[in-house]
């Protein structure tokens, strides 16, 4: 292993426009701390939330320059002296705030070994865990209920659909195209709503007059309002995100009045 410089993406200006917020910089390799590993990133995951991060919403008070990127699948290049559960050459997935680089220095405790170097492992610990923790613990997911997932064909939505189905629920998923609709049917969705062809509110009023028991809501804005208006008695809505307002920052408008 050669101690030369490596490239990473760094935020230099707070903005939800990723291209305007970031640039590529060279970083110097350094000594490892006892509990750290040096990872050579092979694939990184790009998330909707990345532009909230570059805009400074996730870690208020943090000012540029700072690194970006939440998830990576990587090869362990070197281990600090105190690292017990990982070894050099192993493949790991990790969550961090510095995944968008050729290498990253990370606490070993943030890394989970995986059996294969395949990008399919990448979304498990961010998108997959988000779905599982949110449905099971926050949403108190049960069986034989009606579960609605918005942005269902997206990264975390597609996990939510599968988990809700595996738990024995009737699953409704929203998406914007027939192609995504077919994907959702394959995942086990019982009712796909392509919102460009049908109005979700009309479908719910007509086909689910008792309302929806649990909503995994990713979109915000009008979609959120429709979900709230169609909740069943004792229904739960878990707000996962508000992607419809990220680009124009309307999601954050109340926090940052003009
Ligand atoms: N991935 C995670 O682990 C995670 C963790 C915490 C929170 N979240 C939140 O969950 C939501 C979805 O994230 P994701 O990672 O699953 O995203 P993703 O894979 O990029 O999927 C997002 C989907 O949202 C839908 N969408 C609806 N309205 C949109 C709009 N106005 N602009 C852009 N997309 C729109 C699109 O699907 P259609 O074309 O079918 O509408 C799009 O494909 C976000 O709010 C995110 O902040 C995600």
PDB file of C-alpha atoms and ligand atoms in Angstrom:
ATOM      1  CA  UNK A   1       0.000   0.000   0.000  1.00  0.00           C
ATOM      2  CA  UNK A   2       1.436   3.340  -1.114  1.00  0.00           C
ATOM      3  CA  UNK A   3       0.919   6.373   1.138  1.00  0.00           C
ATOM      4  CA  UNK A   4       0.044   8.747  -1.676  1.00  0.00           C
ATOM      5  CA  UNK A   5      -2.747  11.283  -1.832  1.00  0.00           C
ATOM      6  CA  UNK A   6      -6.294  10.257  -2.650  1.00  0.00           C
ATOM      7  CA  UNK A   7      -9.328  12.069  -4.001  1.00  0.00           C
ATOM      8  CA  UNK A   8     -12.558  12.779  -2.178  1.00  0.00           C
ATOM      9  CA  UNK A   9     -15.627  14.958  -2.607  1.00  0.00           C
ATOM     10  CA  UNK A  10     -15.774  17.841  -0.188  1.00  0.00           C
ATOM     11  CA  UNK A  11     -18.547  20.349   0.562  1.00  0.00           C
ATOM     12  CA  UNK A  12     -17.221  23.906   0.233  1.00  0.00           C
ATOM     13  CA  UNK A  13     -20.511  25.844   0.210  1.00  0.00           C
ATOM     14  CA  UNK A  14     -23.820  24.951   1.861  1.00  0.00           C
ATOM     15  CA  UNK A  15     -26.349  24.273  -0.897  1.00  0.00           C
ATOM     16  CA  UNK A  16     -28.912  21.661  -1.939  1.00  0.00           C
ATOM     17  CA  UNK A  17     -27.409  21.844  -5.435  1.00  0.00           C
ATOM     18  CA  UNK A  18     -24.824  19.103  -5.095  1.00  0.00           C
ATOM     19  CA  UNK A  19     -22.684  20.303  -7.989  1.00  0.00           C
ATOM     20  CA  UNK A  20     -22.520  23.847  -6.626  1.00  0.00           C
ATOM     21  CA  UNK A  21     -21.937  22.662  -3.058  1.00  0.00           C
ATOM     22  CA  UNK A  22     -19.012  20.335  -3.713  1.00  0.00           C
ATOM     23  CA  UNK A  23     -15.684  19.898  -5.408  1.00  0.00           C
ATOM     24  CA  UNK A  24     -13.052  17.179  -5.642  1.00  0.00           C
ATOM     25  CA  UNK A  25     -10.012  17.662  -3.419  1.00  0.00           C
ATOM     26  CA  UNK A  26      -6.848  15.706  -2.764  1.00  0.00           C
ATOM     27  CA  UNK A  27      -6.329  14.423   0.765  1.00  0.00           C
ATOM     28  CA  UNK A  28      -3.169  13.088   2.375  1.00  0.00           C
ATOM     29  CA  UNK A  29      -3.073   9.639   3.923  1.00  0.00           C
ATOM     30  CA  UNK A  30      -2.307   9.646   7.654  1.00  0.00           C
ATOM     31  CA  UNK A  31      -1.596   7.301  10.545  1.00  0.00           C
ATOM     32  CA  UNK A  32      -4.504   5.162  11.715  1.00  0.00           C
ATOM     33  CA  UNK A  33      -5.955   5.600  15.201  1.00  0.00           C
ATOM     34  CA  UNK A  34      -6.229   2.421  17.278  1.00  0.00           C
ATOM     35  CA  UNK A  35      -9.955   1.891  16.613  1.00  0.00           C
ATOM     36  CA  UNK A  36      -9.911   2.914  12.938  1.00  0.00           C
ATOM     37  CA  UNK A  37      -9.710   1.148   9.615  1.00  0.00           C
ATOM     38  CA  UNK A  38      -8.635   2.506   6.260  1.00  0.00           C
ATOM     39  CA  UNK A  39     -11.195   1.546   3.632  1.00  0.00           C
ATOM     40  CA  UNK A  40     -10.739   1.486  -0.132  1.00  0.00           C
ATOM     41  CA  UNK A  41     -14.215   2.304  -1.382  1.00  0.00           C
ATOM     42  CA  UNK A  42     -15.452   0.183  -4.273  1.00  0.00           C
ATOM     43  CA  UNK A  43     -19.046   1.397  -4.611  1.00  0.00           C
ATOM     44  CA  UNK A  44     -20.810   4.217  -2.827  1.00  0.00           C
ATOM     45  CA  UNK A  45     -24.528   4.819  -2.468  1.00  0.00           C
ATOM     46  CA  UNK A  46     -26.097   8.079  -3.611  1.00  0.00           C
ATOM     47  CA  UNK A  47     -29.092   9.045  -1.500  1.00  0.00           C
ATOM     48  CA  UNK A  48     -31.894  11.581  -1.718  1.00  0.00           C
ATOM     49  CA  UNK A  49     -30.670  12.884   1.631  1.00  0.00           C
ATOM     50  CA  UNK A  50     -27.218  13.772   0.270  1.00  0.00           C
ATOM     51  CA  UNK A  51     -28.492  17.188  -0.818  1.00  0.00           C
ATOM     52  CA  UNK A  52     -29.944  17.831   2.625  1.00  0.00           C
ATOM     53  CA  UNK A  53     -26.530  17.035   4.006  1.00  0.00           C
ATOM     54  CA  UNK A  54     -24.692  19.342   1.603  1.00  0.00           C
ATOM     55  CA  UNK A  55     -27.214  22.059   2.508  1.00  0.00           C
ATOM     56  CA  UNK A  56     -26.203  21.664   6.168  1.00  0.00           C
ATOM     57  CA  UNK A  57     -29.522  20.353   7.492  1.00  0.00           C
ATOM     58  CA  UNK A  58     -28.323  17.103   9.017  1.00  0.00           C
ATOM     59  CA  UNK A  59     -25.590  18.411  11.242  1.00  0.00           C
ATOM     60  CA  UNK A  60     -26.517  21.985  12.134  1.00  0.00           C
ATOM     61  CA  UNK A  61     -23.488  24.035  13.113  1.00  0.00           C
ATOM     62  CA  UNK A  62     -21.103  22.090  10.909  1.00  0.00           C
ATOM     63  CA  UNK A  63     -19.513  24.543   8.511  1.00  0.00           C
ATOM     64  CA  UNK A  64     -17.584  23.821   5.293  1.00  0.00           C
ATOM     65  CA  UNK A  65     -15.242  22.351   4.354  1.00  0.00           C
ATOM     66  CA  UNK A  66     -16.544  18.881   5.285  1.00  0.00           C
ATOM     67  CA  UNK A  67     -16.761  15.481   3.618  1.00  0.00           C
ATOM     68  CA  UNK A  68     -19.953  13.931   2.224  1.00  0.00           C
ATOM     69  CA  UNK A  69     -21.433  10.522   1.425  1.00  0.00           C
ATOM     70  CA  UNK A  70     -23.341   8.154   3.704  1.00  0.00           C
ATOM     71  CA  UNK A  71     -22.716   4.605   2.552  1.00  0.00           C
ATOM     72  CA  UNK A  72     -20.029   2.521   0.926  1.00  0.00           C
ATOM     73  CA  UNK A  73     -19.011  -1.013   0.211  1.00  0.00           C
ATOM     74  CA  UNK A  74     -15.270  -1.231   0.596  1.00  0.00           C
ATOM     75  CA  UNK A  75     -12.207  -3.369   1.016  1.00  0.00           C
ATOM     76  CA  UNK A  76     -10.381  -3.072   4.335  1.00  0.00           C
ATOM     77  CA  UNK A  77      -6.934  -1.812   3.400  1.00  0.00           C
ATOM     78  CA  UNK A  78      -5.436  -1.498   6.884  1.00  0.00           C
ATOM     79  CA  UNK A  79      -6.585  -1.957  10.493  1.00  0.00           C
ATOM     80  CA  UNK A  80      -5.645   0.021  13.599  1.00  0.00           C
ATOM     81  CA  UNK A  81      -3.921  -1.888  16.405  1.00  0.00           C
ATOM     82  CA  UNK A  82      -7.064  -2.179  18.507  1.00  0.00           C
ATOM     83  CA  UNK A  83      -9.360  -3.477  15.764  1.00  0.00           C
ATOM     84  CA  UNK A  84     -10.475  -7.002  16.543  1.00  0.00           C
ATOM     85  CA  UNK A  85     -13.491  -7.853  14.381  1.00  0.00           C
ATOM     86  CA  UNK A  86     -12.067  -6.931  10.950  1.00  0.00           C
ATOM     87  CA  UNK A  87      -9.009  -7.934   8.970  1.00  0.00           C
ATOM     88  CA  UNK A  88      -7.185  -6.634   5.943  1.00  0.00           C
ATOM     89  CA  UNK A  89      -8.715  -7.605   2.617  1.00  0.00           C
ATOM     90  CA  UNK A  90     -12.181  -8.120   4.103  1.00  0.00           C
ATOM     91  CA  UNK A  91     -15.248  -6.621   2.371  1.00  0.00           C
ATOM     92  CA  UNK A  92     -17.398  -4.354   4.541  1.00  0.00           C
ATOM     93  CA  UNK A  93     -20.403  -2.084   4.240  1.00  0.00           C
ATOM     94  CA  UNK A  94     -20.376   1.071   6.337  1.00  0.00           C
ATOM     95  CA  UNK A  95     -22.259   4.224   7.185  1.00  0.00           C
ATOM     96  CA  UNK A  96     -20.370   7.473   7.602  1.00  0.00           C
ATOM     97  CA  UNK A  97     -20.256  11.107   6.576  1.00  0.00           C
ATOM     98  CA  UNK A  98     -17.272  10.574   4.291  1.00  0.00           C
ATOM     99  CA  UNK A  99     -18.174   7.859   1.788  1.00  0.00           C
ATOM    100  CA  UNK A 100     -17.600   9.944  -1.334  1.00  0.00           C
ATOM    101  CA  UNK A 101     -13.876   9.324  -1.606  1.00  0.00           C
ATOM    102  CA  UNK A 102     -11.457   6.808  -3.021  1.00  0.00           C
ATOM    103  CA  UNK A 103     -10.542   5.973   0.574  1.00  0.00           C
ATOM    104  CA  UNK A 104     -11.942   6.789   3.976  1.00  0.00           C
ATOM    105  CA  UNK A 105     -10.702   6.568   7.549  1.00  0.00           C
ATOM    106  CA  UNK A 106     -13.452   5.235   9.736  1.00  0.00           C
ATOM    107  CA  UNK A 107     -14.097   3.773  13.184  1.00  0.00           C
ATOM    108  CA  UNK A 108     -14.117   0.008  12.753  1.00  0.00           C
ATOM    109  CA  UNK A 109     -17.363  -0.153  14.730  1.00  0.00           C
ATOM    110  CA  UNK A 110     -19.149   1.519  11.803  1.00  0.00           C
ATOM    111  CA  UNK A 111     -18.243  -1.347   9.457  1.00  0.00           C
ATOM    112  CA  UNK A 112     -20.130  -4.593   8.948  1.00  0.00           C
ATOM    113  CA  UNK A 113     -18.389  -7.452   7.120  1.00  0.00           C
ATOM    114  CA  UNK A 114     -20.366  -8.873   4.173  1.00  0.00           C
ATOM    115  CA  UNK A 115     -19.750 -12.125   2.304  1.00  0.00           C
ATOM    116  CA  UNK A 116     -19.514 -10.712  -1.213  1.00  0.00           C
ATOM    117  CA  UNK A 117     -18.233  -7.682  -3.054  1.00  0.00           C
ATOM    118  CA  UNK A 118     -21.473  -6.836  -4.817  1.00  0.00           C
ATOM    119  CA  UNK A 119     -23.363  -3.549  -4.967  1.00  0.00           C
ATOM    120  CA  UNK A 120     -26.493  -5.444  -3.921  1.00  0.00           C
ATOM    121  CA  UNK A 121     -25.150  -5.433  -0.339  1.00  0.00           C
ATOM    122  CA  UNK A 122     -24.821  -1.654  -0.317  1.00  0.00           C
ATOM    123  CA  UNK A 123     -28.381  -0.565   0.542  1.00  0.00           C
ATOM    124  CA  UNK A 124     -28.901  -3.036   3.374  1.00  0.00           C
ATOM    125  CA  UNK A 125     -27.654  -1.005   6.308  1.00  0.00           C
ATOM    126  CA  UNK A 126     -28.970   2.434   5.334  1.00  0.00           C
ATOM    127  CA  UNK A 127     -32.093   1.961   3.192  1.00  0.00           C
ATOM    128  CA  UNK A 128     -32.901  -1.496   4.544  1.00  0.00           C
ATOM    129  CA  UNK A 129     -32.412  -0.661   8.212  1.00  0.00           C
ATOM    130  CA  UNK A 130     -34.363   2.564   7.815  1.00  0.00           C
ATOM    131  CA  UNK A 131     -37.322   0.555   6.563  1.00  0.00           C
ATOM    132  CA  UNK A 132     -37.042  -2.172   9.147  1.00  0.00           C
ATOM    133  CA  UNK A 133     -36.565   0.068  12.213  1.00  0.00           C
ATOM    134  CA  UNK A 134     -39.203   2.551  11.093  1.00  0.00           C
ATOM    135  CA  UNK A 135     -41.878  -0.019  10.355  1.00  0.00           C
ATOM    136  CA  UNK A 136     -41.251  -2.299  13.301  1.00  0.00           C
ATOM    137  CA  UNK A 137     -40.424   0.108  16.115  1.00  0.00           C
ATOM    138  CA  UNK A 138     -41.893   3.470  15.148  1.00  0.00           C
ATOM    139  CA  UNK A 139     -44.829   2.214  13.066  1.00  0.00           C
ATOM    140  CA  UNK A 140     -45.514  -0.812  15.302  1.00  0.00           C
ATOM    141  CA  UNK A 141     -46.071  -2.914  12.194  1.00  0.00           C
ATOM    142  CA  UNK A 142     -48.461  -5.774  12.706  1.00  0.00           C
ATOM    143  CA  UNK A 143     -50.061  -8.359  10.368  1.00  0.00           C
ATOM    144  CA  UNK A 144     -53.294  -8.367   8.382  1.00  0.00           C
ATOM    145  CA  UNK A 145     -53.243  -4.591   8.127  1.00  0.00           C
ATOM    146  CA  UNK A 146     -53.202  -2.236   5.166  1.00  0.00           C
ATOM    147  CA  UNK A 147     -49.792  -0.633   4.680  1.00  0.00           C
ATOM    148  CA  UNK A 148     -49.243   2.222   2.245  1.00  0.00           C
ATOM    149  CA  UNK A 149     -45.710   2.972   1.017  1.00  0.00           C
ATOM    150  CA  UNK A 150     -45.056   6.195  -0.917  1.00  0.00           C
ATOM    151  CA  UNK A 151     -42.079   6.428  -3.312  1.00  0.00           C
ATOM    152  CA  UNK A 152     -42.391   2.668  -3.048  1.00  0.00           C
ATOM    153  CA  UNK A 153     -40.015   1.825  -5.899  1.00  0.00           C
ATOM    154  CA  UNK A 154     -37.239   3.945  -4.360  1.00  0.00           C
ATOM    155  CA  UNK A 155     -34.320   2.707  -2.286  1.00  0.00           C
ATOM    156  CA  UNK A 156     -35.954   2.574   1.115  1.00  0.00           C
ATOM    157  CA  UNK A 157     -39.536   2.219  -0.148  1.00  0.00           C
ATOM    158  CA  UNK A 158     -38.734  -1.020  -1.947  1.00  0.00           C
ATOM    159  CA  UNK A 159     -37.469  -2.518   1.328  1.00  0.00           C
ATOM    160  CA  UNK A 160     -40.586  -1.285   3.139  1.00  0.00           C
ATOM    161  CA  UNK A 161     -42.832  -2.964   0.570  1.00  0.00           C
ATOM    162  CA  UNK A 162     -41.074  -6.291   0.999  1.00  0.00           C
ATOM    163  CA  UNK A 163     -40.974  -6.145   4.815  1.00  0.00           C
ATOM    164  CA  UNK A 164     -44.653  -5.196   5.052  1.00  0.00           C
ATOM    165  CA  UNK A 165     -45.561  -8.029   2.719  1.00  0.00           C
ATOM    166  CA  UNK A 166     -43.377 -10.563   4.539  1.00  0.00           C
ATOM    167  CA  UNK A 167     -45.228  -9.606   7.721  1.00  0.00           C
ATOM    168  CA  UNK A 168     -48.524 -10.619   6.148  1.00  0.00           C
ATOM    169  CA  UNK A 169     -49.986  -7.228   5.289  1.00  0.00           C
ATOM    170  CA  UNK A 170     -51.901  -5.864   2.311  1.00  0.00           C
ATOM    171  CA  UNK A 171     -49.479  -3.440   0.663  1.00  0.00           C
ATOM    172  CA  UNK A 172     -50.269  -0.398  -1.476  1.00  0.00           C
ATOM    173  CA  UNK A 173     -47.337   1.321  -3.241  1.00  0.00           C
ATOM    174  CA  UNK A 174     -47.186   4.610  -5.128  1.00  0.00           C
ATOM    175  CA  UNK A 175     -44.885   5.351  -8.062  1.00  0.00           C
ATOM    176  CA  UNK A 176     -44.694   7.446 -11.231  1.00  0.00           C
ATOM    177  CA  UNK A 177     -44.477   4.900 -14.068  1.00  0.00           C
ATOM    178  CA  UNK A 178     -45.795   1.550 -15.264  1.00  0.00           C
ATOM    179  CA  UNK A 179     -42.261   0.170 -15.322  1.00  0.00           C
ATOM    180  CA  UNK A 180     -41.855   0.939 -11.619  1.00  0.00           C
ATOM    181  CA  UNK A 181     -45.336  -0.462 -11.121  1.00  0.00           C
ATOM    182  CA  UNK A 182     -44.288  -3.798 -12.578  1.00  0.00           C
ATOM    183  CA  UNK A 183     -41.250  -3.821 -10.293  1.00  0.00           C
ATOM    184  CA  UNK A 184     -43.523  -3.201  -7.301  1.00  0.00           C
ATOM    185  CA  UNK A 185     -45.842  -6.026  -8.321  1.00  0.00           C
ATOM    186  CA  UNK A 186     -42.815  -8.320  -8.470  1.00  0.00           C
ATOM    187  CA  UNK A 187     -41.869  -7.220  -4.947  1.00  0.00           C
ATOM    188  CA  UNK A 188     -45.305  -8.228  -3.712  1.00  0.00           C
ATOM    189  CA  UNK A 189     -47.338  -5.003  -3.824  1.00  0.00           C
ATOM    190  CA  UNK A 190     -51.060  -5.827  -3.817  1.00  0.00           C
ATOM    191  CA  UNK A 191     -52.179  -2.470  -5.226  1.00  0.00           C
ATOM    192  CA  UNK A 192     -49.885  -0.237  -7.249  1.00  0.00           C
ATOM    193  CA  UNK A 193     -50.920   3.372  -7.732  1.00  0.00           C
ATOM    194  CA  UNK A 194     -49.177   5.147 -10.586  1.00  0.00           C
ATOM    195  CA  UNK A 195     -49.966   8.673  -9.456  1.00  0.00           C
ATOM    196  CA  UNK A 196     -49.551  10.039 -12.966  1.00  0.00           C
ATOM    197  CA  UNK A 197     -52.539   7.940 -14.034  1.00  0.00           C
ATOM    198  CA  UNK A 198     -54.681   7.744 -10.885  1.00  0.00           C
ATOM    199  CA  UNK A 199     -55.219  10.091  -7.965  1.00  0.00           C
ATOM    200  CA  UNK A 200     -54.121   8.359  -4.777  1.00  0.00           C
ATOM    201  CA  UNK A 201     -56.872  10.079  -2.757  1.00  0.00           C
ATOM    202  CA  UNK A 202     -59.580   8.779  -5.126  1.00  0.00           C
ATOM    203  CA  UNK A 203     -58.203   5.214  -5.034  1.00  0.00           C
ATOM    204  CA  UNK A 204     -58.045   5.197  -1.236  1.00  0.00           C
ATOM    205  CA  UNK A 205     -61.557   6.639  -0.811  1.00  0.00           C
ATOM    206  CA  UNK A 206     -63.006   4.150  -3.306  1.00  0.00           C
ATOM    207  CA  UNK A 207     -61.096   0.944  -2.510  1.00  0.00           C
ATOM    208  CA  UNK A 208     -60.068   1.457   1.122  1.00  0.00           C
ATOM    209  CA  UNK A 209     -63.020   3.286   2.706  1.00  0.00           C
ATOM    210  CA  UNK A 210     -61.930   2.252   6.226  1.00  0.00           C
ATOM    211  CA  UNK A 211     -58.571   3.924   5.632  1.00  0.00           C
ATOM    212  CA  UNK A 212     -54.969   2.786   5.798  1.00  0.00           C
ATOM    213  CA  UNK A 213     -53.484   1.380   9.027  1.00  0.00           C
ATOM    214  CA  UNK A 214     -49.830   2.234   8.505  1.00  0.00           C
ATOM    215  CA  UNK A 215     -48.166   4.654   6.101  1.00  0.00           C
ATOM    216  CA  UNK A 216     -44.452   4.711   5.245  1.00  0.00           C
ATOM    217  CA  UNK A 217     -44.352   8.243   3.877  1.00  0.00           C
ATOM    218  CA  UNK A 218     -41.354   9.439   1.874  1.00  0.00           C
ATOM    219  CA  UNK A 219     -42.683  12.263  -0.310  1.00  0.00           C
ATOM    220  CA  UNK A 220     -44.272  15.044   1.785  1.00  0.00           C
ATOM    221  CA  UNK A 221     -46.386  17.960   0.526  1.00  0.00           C
ATOM    222  CA  UNK A 222     -49.711  16.965  -1.092  1.00  0.00           C
ATOM    223  CA  UNK A 223     -48.846  13.277  -0.768  1.00  0.00           C
ATOM    224  CA  UNK A 224     -48.508  13.641   3.003  1.00  0.00           C
ATOM    225  CA  UNK A 225     -51.856  15.463   3.219  1.00  0.00           C
ATOM    226  CA  UNK A 226     -53.575  12.693   1.223  1.00  0.00           C
ATOM    227  CA  UNK A 227     -52.106  10.046   3.534  1.00  0.00           C
ATOM    228  CA  UNK A 228     -53.221  11.842   6.693  1.00  0.00           C
ATOM    229  CA  UNK A 229     -56.721  12.324   5.271  1.00  0.00           C
ATOM    230  CA  UNK A 230     -57.002   8.571   4.598  1.00  0.00           C
ATOM    231  CA  UNK A 231     -55.690   7.103   7.855  1.00  0.00           C
ATOM    232  CA  UNK A 232     -57.806   4.442   9.546  1.00  0.00           C
ATOM    233  CA  UNK A 233     -58.863   4.685  13.175  1.00  0.00           C
ATOM    234  CA  UNK A 234     -55.694   3.982  15.212  1.00  0.00           C
ATOM    235  CA  UNK A 235     -53.703   4.425  11.992  1.00  0.00           C
ATOM    236  CA  UNK A 236     -50.010   5.393  12.135  1.00  0.00           C
ATOM    237  CA  UNK A 237     -48.026   7.495   9.710  1.00  0.00           C
ATOM    238  CA  UNK A 238     -44.240   7.293   9.824  1.00  0.00           C
ATOM    239  CA  UNK A 239     -42.603  10.281   8.149  1.00  0.00           C
ATOM    240  CA  UNK A 240     -39.468   8.971   6.469  1.00  0.00           C
ATOM    241  CA  UNK A 241     -38.714  12.022   4.364  1.00  0.00           C
ATOM    242  CA  UNK A 242     -40.181  14.807   2.275  1.00  0.00           C
ATOM    243  CA  UNK A 243     -38.375  14.364  -0.983  1.00  0.00           C
ATOM    244  CA  UNK A 244     -40.773  16.561  -2.960  1.00  0.00           C
ATOM    245  CA  UNK A 245     -39.375  19.608  -1.162  1.00  0.00           C
ATOM    246  CA  UNK A 246     -35.645  18.910  -1.155  1.00  0.00           C
ATOM    247  CA  UNK A 247     -34.595  20.570  -4.388  1.00  0.00           C
ATOM    248  CA  UNK A 248     -36.472  23.841  -3.916  1.00  0.00           C
ATOM    249  CA  UNK A 249     -35.852  23.668  -0.129  1.00  0.00           C
ATOM    250  CA  UNK A 250     -39.579  23.981   0.612  1.00  0.00           C
ATOM    251  CA  UNK A 251     -39.230  21.053   3.036  1.00  0.00           C
ATOM    252  CA  UNK A 252     -37.158  23.320   5.236  1.00  0.00           C
ATOM    253  CA  UNK A 253     -39.129  26.514   4.653  1.00  0.00           C
ATOM    254  CA  UNK A 254     -40.699  26.599   8.118  1.00  0.00           C
ATOM    255  CA  UNK A 255     -37.328  26.219   9.790  1.00  0.00           C
ATOM    256  CA  UNK A 256     -35.734  28.919   7.663  1.00  0.00           C
ATOM    257  CA  UNK A 257     -38.402  31.551   6.926  1.00  0.00           C
ATOM    258  CA  UNK A 258     -37.375  33.908   4.137  1.00  0.00           C
TER     259      UNK A 258
HETATM  260  N1  LIG B   1     -32.673   5.643   1.690  1.00  0.00           N
HETATM  261  C1  LIG B   1     -32.635   5.788   3.005  1.00  0.00           C
HETATM  262  O1  LIG B   1     -31.996   5.038   3.722  1.00  0.00           O
HETATM  263  C2  LIG B   1     -33.407   6.869   3.698  1.00  0.00           C
HETATM  264  C3  LIG B   1     -33.194   7.071   5.067  1.00  0.00           C
HETATM  265  C4  LIG B   1     -33.922   8.038   5.736  1.00  0.00           C
HETATM  266  C5  LIG B   1     -34.834   8.799   5.029  1.00  0.00           C
HETATM  267  N2  LIG B   1     -34.993   8.603   3.686  1.00  0.00           N
HETATM  268  C6  LIG B   1     -35.968   9.436   2.978  1.00  0.00           C
HETATM  269  O2  LIG B   1     -36.826   8.593   2.226  1.00  0.00           O
HETATM  270  C7  LIG B   1     -37.183   9.256   1.013  1.00  0.00           C
HETATM  271  C8  LIG B   1     -36.833   8.391  -0.183  1.00  0.00           C
HETATM  272  O3  LIG B   1     -35.436   8.193  -0.183  1.00  0.00           O
HETATM  273  P1  LIG B   1     -34.743   7.087  -1.097  1.00  0.00           P
HETATM  274  O4  LIG B   1     -33.346   7.004  -0.665  1.00  0.00           O
HETATM  275  O5  LIG B   1     -35.597   5.869  -1.105  1.00  0.00           O
HETATM  276  O6  LIG B   1     -34.802   7.824  -2.485  1.00  0.00           O
HETATM  277  P2  LIG B   1     -34.730   7.296  -3.987  1.00  0.00           P
HETATM  278  O7  LIG B   1     -34.297   5.891  -4.100  1.00  0.00           O
HETATM  279  O8  LIG B   1     -33.989   8.337  -4.709  1.00  0.00           O
HETATM  280  O9  LIG B   1     -36.256   7.309  -4.418  1.00  0.00           O
HETATM  281  C9  LIG B   1     -36.933   8.497  -4.371  1.00  0.00           C
HETATM  282  C10 LIG B   1     -38.202   8.416  -5.163  1.00  0.00           C
HETATM  283  O10 LIG B   1     -39.071   9.413  -4.662  1.00  0.00           O
HETATM  284  C11 LIG B   1     -40.055   9.654  -5.632  1.00  0.00           C
HETATM  285  N3  LIG B   1     -40.444  11.052  -5.689  1.00  0.00           N
HETATM  286  C12 LIG B   1     -41.699  11.498  -5.482  1.00  0.00           C
HETATM  287  N4  LIG B   1     -41.756  12.811  -5.592  1.00  0.00           N
HETATM  288  C13 LIG B   1     -40.515  13.229  -5.901  1.00  0.00           C
HETATM  289  C14 LIG B   1     -39.953  14.497  -6.180  1.00  0.00           C
HETATM  290  N5  LIG B   1     -40.681  15.620  -6.156  1.00  0.00           N
HETATM  291  N6  LIG B   1     -38.654  14.557  -6.491  1.00  0.00           N
HETATM  292  C15 LIG B   1     -37.906  13.439  -6.544  1.00  0.00           C
HETATM  293  N7  LIG B   1     -38.399  12.196  -6.276  1.00  0.00           N
HETATM  294  C16 LIG B   1     -39.691  12.109  -5.967  1.00  0.00           C
HETATM  295  C17 LIG B   1     -39.496   9.153  -6.963  1.00  0.00           C
HETATM  296  O11 LIG B   1     -40.221   7.983  -7.283  1.00  0.00           O
HETATM  297  P3  LIG B   1     -41.446   8.077  -8.298  1.00  0.00           P
HETATM  298  O12 LIG B   1     -40.841   8.512  -9.600  1.00  0.00           O
HETATM  299  O13 LIG B   1     -41.987   6.704  -8.342  1.00  0.00           O
HETATM  300  O14 LIG B   1     -42.388   9.094  -7.716  1.00  0.00           O
HETATM  301  C18 LIG B   1     -38.061   8.768  -6.617  1.00  0.00           C
HETATM  302  O15 LIG B   1     -37.580   7.709  -7.371  1.00  0.00           O
HETATM  303  C19 LIG B   1     -36.469  10.593   1.020  1.00  0.00           C
HETATM  304  O16 LIG B   1     -37.360  11.536   1.537  1.00  0.00           O
HETATM  305  C20 LIG B   1     -35.319  10.368   1.961  1.00  0.00           C
HETATM  306  O17 LIG B   1     -34.886  11.555   2.572  1.00  0.00           O
HETATM  307  C21 LIG B   1     -34.309   7.656   3.015  1.00  0.00           C
END
